Amino acid sequence: MHERQAVIFGVLLAVLAVAGLGAAAVYTDNLALPLLDRGFSTNPTESAAPVNAYCPPEGALPVPNDQITVNVLNGSGQNGLAAATAASLAERSFTVGATDNGAPTAGVARIAHGIEGTAQAYTLLAYVPGAVLFPDARTDATVDLVLGDEYERLAAPEEVALEANTPLEGVTGCRPFAEITATPTAEPTEAAAEG
């Protein structure tokens, strides 16, 4: 009886040892298995869909860089990226507000701005190809540049297609600025009309 138990436990230990060595070999890339060669993937999420950005005000011209305050947030996880990008923005005459870490961000970048900073956001967008405009509820003209996991660099000044006297063009699917800033008119209710 004891011999049978010794054989069973011996075989189990040998199998576990071989499995452990095999796992270590795969983990260290010393053993390649075709089954494990495919990359990791995830299903696209709804959050990857573009946000319904504001269109620039009709006839709005690019804002001079030195009149735009940009907060640079690193959502890429790459150390020092916010500081390096802030330095590049300063070289292009942007006013850099704060630099900090941001929430993990997919894609190139997200430019967050309020209604007052719409023209500023569109001007910055020309320097960050592939970025997405992200309207929020702020009431000032500052913009936040949140760097994503696909961000590489700012566009070189000669790559920026902005003309000082040419009005800004909205991104596809943007909400007209006039609709956003329109003051709603209250219609009288029946109770108010009778009252």
GROMACS .gro file of C-alpha atoms in nm:
model
  195
    1MET     CA    1   0.000   0.000   0.000
    2HIS     CA    2   0.277   0.243   0.091
    3GLU     CA    3   0.464   0.156  -0.226
    4ARG     CA    4   0.158   0.241  -0.438
    5GLN     CA    5   0.121   0.580  -0.264
    6ALA     CA    6   0.489   0.653  -0.317
    7VAL     CA    7   0.457   0.575  -0.689
    8ILE     CA    8   0.143   0.791  -0.728
    9PHE     CA    9   0.292   1.088  -0.542
   10GLY     CA   10   0.620   1.044  -0.727
   11VAL     CA   11   0.443   1.054  -1.065
   12LEU     CA   12   0.238   1.358  -0.958
   13LEU     CA   13   0.551   1.544  -0.845
   14ALA     CA   14   0.729   1.456  -1.171
   15VAL     CA   15   0.432   1.584  -1.378
   16LEU     CA   16   0.420   1.908  -1.176
   17ALA     CA   17   0.796   1.955  -1.215
   18VAL     CA   18   0.776   1.905  -1.594
   19ALA     CA   19   0.477   2.142  -1.617
   20GLY     CA   20   0.663   2.403  -1.411
   21LEU     CA   21   0.975   2.376  -1.627
   22GLY     CA   22   0.763   2.399  -1.942
   23ALA     CA   23   0.582   2.706  -1.812
   24ALA     CA   24   0.913   2.870  -1.723
   25ALA     CA   25   1.051   2.792  -2.071
   26VAL     CA   26   0.746   2.947  -2.239
   27TYR     CA   27   0.757   3.250  -2.008
   28THR     CA   28   1.125   3.317  -2.084
   29ASP     CA   29   1.072   3.257  -2.460
   30ASN     CA   30   1.301   2.953  -2.459
   31LEU     CA   31   1.015   2.741  -2.588
   32ALA     CA   32   0.779   2.864  -2.860
   33LEU     CA   33   0.438   2.710  -2.897
   34PRO     CA   34   0.238   2.806  -3.209
   35LEU     CA   35  -0.078   2.801  -3.000
   36LEU     CA   36   0.062   3.083  -2.782
   37ASP     CA   37   0.219   3.292  -3.061
   38ARG     CA   38  -0.082   3.511  -3.132
   39GLY     CA   39  -0.095   3.852  -2.965
   40PHE     CA   40  -0.339   3.965  -2.706
   41SER     CA   41  -0.648   4.147  -2.828
   42THR     CA   42  -0.954   4.308  -2.682
   43ASN     CA   43  -1.292   4.386  -2.822
   44PRO     CA   44  -1.345   4.752  -2.912
   45THR     CA   45  -1.539   4.942  -2.648
   46GLU     CA   46  -1.801   5.209  -2.679
   47SER     CA   47  -1.569   5.459  -2.510
   48ALA     CA   48  -1.346   5.446  -2.818
   49ALA     CA   49  -1.623   5.615  -3.018
   50PRO     CA   50  -1.561   5.983  -3.094
   51VAL     CA   51  -1.718   6.236  -2.862
   52ASN     CA   52  -1.965   6.481  -3.013
   53ALA     CA   53  -1.724   6.776  -3.022
   54TYR     CA   54  -1.818   7.141  -3.053
   55CYS     CA   55  -1.770   7.308  -3.390
   56PRO     CA   56  -1.566   7.627  -3.375
   57PRO     CA   57  -1.765   7.951  -3.371
   58GLU     CA   58  -1.848   8.063  -3.723
   59GLY     CA   59  -1.561   8.263  -3.868
   60ALA     CA   60  -1.330   8.189  -3.572
   61LEU     CA   61  -0.964   8.225  -3.659
   62PRO     CA   62  -0.676   8.028  -3.508
   63VAL     CA   63  -0.576   8.166  -3.169
   64PRO     CA   64  -0.212   8.280  -3.139
   65ASN     CA   65  -0.018   8.009  -2.954
   66ASP     CA   66   0.098   8.247  -2.680
   67GLN     CA   67  -0.268   8.312  -2.591
   68ILE     CA   68  -0.345   7.943  -2.528
   69THR     CA   69  -0.289   7.789  -2.184
   70VAL     CA   70  -0.239   7.413  -2.207
   71ASN     CA   71  -0.231   7.171  -1.913
   72VAL     CA   72  -0.039   6.859  -2.018
   73LEU     CA   73  -0.142   6.528  -1.859
   74ASN     CA   74   0.034   6.197  -1.918
   75GLY     CA   75  -0.221   5.922  -1.971
   76SER     CA   76   0.022   5.698  -2.159
   77GLY     CA   77   0.213   5.547  -1.868
   78GLN     CA   78   0.544   5.648  -2.030
   79ASN     CA   79   0.760   5.830  -1.775
   80GLY     CA   80   0.847   6.193  -1.848
   81LEU     CA   81   0.619   6.228  -2.151
   82ALA     CA   82   0.413   6.517  -2.008
   83ALA     CA   83   0.725   6.719  -1.923
   84ALA     CA   84   0.883   6.657  -2.265
   85THR     CA   85   0.561   6.751  -2.445
   86ALA     CA   86   0.520   7.061  -2.228
   87ALA     CA   87   0.871   7.168  -2.328
   88SER     CA   88   0.785   7.114  -2.696
   89LEU     CA   89   0.467   7.320  -2.655
   90ALA     CA   90   0.665   7.599  -2.488
   91GLU     CA   91   0.908   7.595  -2.785
   92ARG     CA   92   0.603   7.658  -3.006
   93SER     CA   93   0.505   7.957  -2.786
   94PHE     CA   94   0.213   7.789  -2.605
   95THR     CA   95   0.164   7.885  -2.241
   96VAL     CA   96   0.201   7.569  -2.034
   97GLY     CA   97  -0.014   7.557  -1.722
   98ALA     CA   98   0.031   7.236  -1.524
   99THR     CA   99   0.195   6.904  -1.607
  100ASP     CA  100   0.083   6.591  -1.426
  101ASN     CA  101  -0.020   6.230  -1.467
  102GLY     CA  102  -0.366   6.170  -1.606
  103ALA     CA  103  -0.606   5.880  -1.631
  104PRO     CA  104  -0.495   5.604  -1.871
  105THR     CA  105  -0.598   5.718  -2.218
  106ALA     CA  106  -0.632   5.511  -2.534
  107GLY     CA  107  -0.538   5.656  -2.871
  108VAL     CA  108  -0.309   5.945  -2.956
  109ALA     CA  109  -0.444   6.214  -2.725
  110ARG     CA  110  -0.756   6.383  -2.594
  111ILE     CA  111  -0.796   6.761  -2.593
  112ALA     CA  112  -1.044   6.856  -2.320
  113HIS     CA  113  -1.195   7.205  -2.333
  114GLY     CA  114  -1.500   7.408  -2.244
  115ILE     CA  115  -1.715   7.627  -2.468
  116GLU     CA  116  -1.487   7.929  -2.411
  117GLY     CA  117  -1.182   7.730  -2.520
  118THR     CA  118  -1.320   7.584  -2.843
  119ALA     CA  119  -1.105   7.793  -3.079
  120GLN     CA  120  -0.802   7.727  -2.857
  121ALA     CA  121  -0.870   7.351  -2.871
  122TYR     CA  122  -0.897   7.355  -3.251
  123THR     CA  123  -0.570   7.548  -3.275
  124LEU     CA  124  -0.395   7.292  -3.051
  125LEU     CA  125  -0.555   7.007  -3.248
  126ALA     CA  126  -0.353   7.112  -3.553
  127TYR     CA  127  -0.035   7.037  -3.354
  128VAL     CA  128  -0.151   6.693  -3.234
  129PRO     CA  129  -0.254   6.484  -3.537
  130GLY     CA  130  -0.491   6.205  -3.439
  131ALA     CA  131  -0.609   6.369  -3.117
  132VAL     CA  132  -0.978   6.376  -3.027
  133LEU     CA  133  -1.164   6.682  -2.898
  134PHE     CA  134  -1.341   6.621  -2.570
  135PRO     CA  135  -1.579   6.896  -2.454
  136ASP     CA  136  -1.635   6.938  -2.082
  137ALA     CA  137  -1.809   7.180  -1.844
  138ARG     CA  138  -1.516   7.415  -1.766
  139THR     CA  139  -1.595   7.784  -1.796
  140ASP     CA  140  -1.252   7.921  -1.891
  141ALA     CA  141  -1.047   7.902  -2.212
  142THR     CA  142  -0.777   7.663  -2.087
  143VAL     CA  143  -0.736   7.328  -2.258
  144ASP     CA  144  -0.605   6.997  -2.127
  145LEU     CA  145  -0.388   6.781  -2.351
  146VAL     CA  146  -0.414   6.424  -2.220
  147LEU     CA  147  -0.147   6.214  -2.390
  148GLY     CA  148  -0.257   5.862  -2.485
  149ASP     CA  149  -0.081   5.532  -2.530
  150GLU     CA  150  -0.035   5.595  -2.906
  151TYR     CA  151   0.108   5.948  -2.871
  152GLU     CA  152   0.448   5.997  -3.034
  153ARG     CA  153   0.517   6.369  -3.081
  154LEU     CA  154   0.375   6.709  -3.169
  155ALA     CA  155   0.361   6.803  -3.535
  156ALA     CA  156   0.657   7.006  -3.653
  157PRO     CA  157   0.567   7.373  -3.712
  158GLU     CA  158   0.600   7.327  -4.090
  159GLU     CA  159   0.349   7.037  -4.074
  160VAL     CA  160   0.079   7.249  -3.911
  161ALA     CA  161  -0.182   7.355  -4.165
  162LEU     CA  162  -0.316   7.669  -3.995
  163GLU     CA  163  -0.336   8.006  -4.165
  164ALA     CA  164  -0.380   8.309  -3.940
  165ASN     CA  165  -0.651   8.459  -4.165
  166THR     CA  166  -0.833   8.135  -4.252
  167PRO     CA  167  -1.130   8.039  -4.030
  168LEU     CA  168  -1.106   7.715  -3.834
  169GLU     CA  169  -1.291   7.412  -3.970
  170GLY     CA  170  -1.485   7.176  -3.745
  171VAL     CA  171  -1.421   6.805  -3.713
  172THR     CA  172  -1.664   6.561  -3.872
  173GLY     CA  173  -1.984   6.531  -3.672
  174CYS     CA  174  -1.925   6.835  -3.451
  175ARG     CA  175  -2.219   7.014  -3.290
  176PRO     CA  176  -2.277   7.365  -3.427
  177PHE     CA  177  -2.150   7.628  -3.186
  178ALA     CA  178  -2.467   7.838  -3.226
  179GLU     CA  179  -2.681   7.549  -3.093
  180ILE     CA  180  -2.458   7.503  -2.789
  181THR     CA  181  -2.452   7.869  -2.688
  182ALA     CA  182  -2.817   7.944  -2.768
  183THR     CA  183  -3.018   8.052  -2.466
  184PRO     CA  184  -3.324   7.830  -2.433
  185THR     CA  185  -3.656   8.010  -2.435
  186ALA     CA  186  -3.911   7.900  -2.180
  187GLU     CA  187  -4.251   7.824  -2.317
  188PRO     CA  188  -4.541   7.889  -2.080
  189THR     CA  189  -4.709   7.578  -1.944
  190GLU     CA  190  -5.086   7.542  -1.926
  191ALA     CA  191  -5.079   7.601  -1.549
  192ALA     CA  192  -4.882   7.923  -1.594
  193ALA     CA  193  -5.110   8.043  -1.874
  194GLU     CA  194  -5.423   7.979  -1.666
  195GLY     CA  195  -5.272   8.107  -1.342
   0.00000   0.00000   0.00000
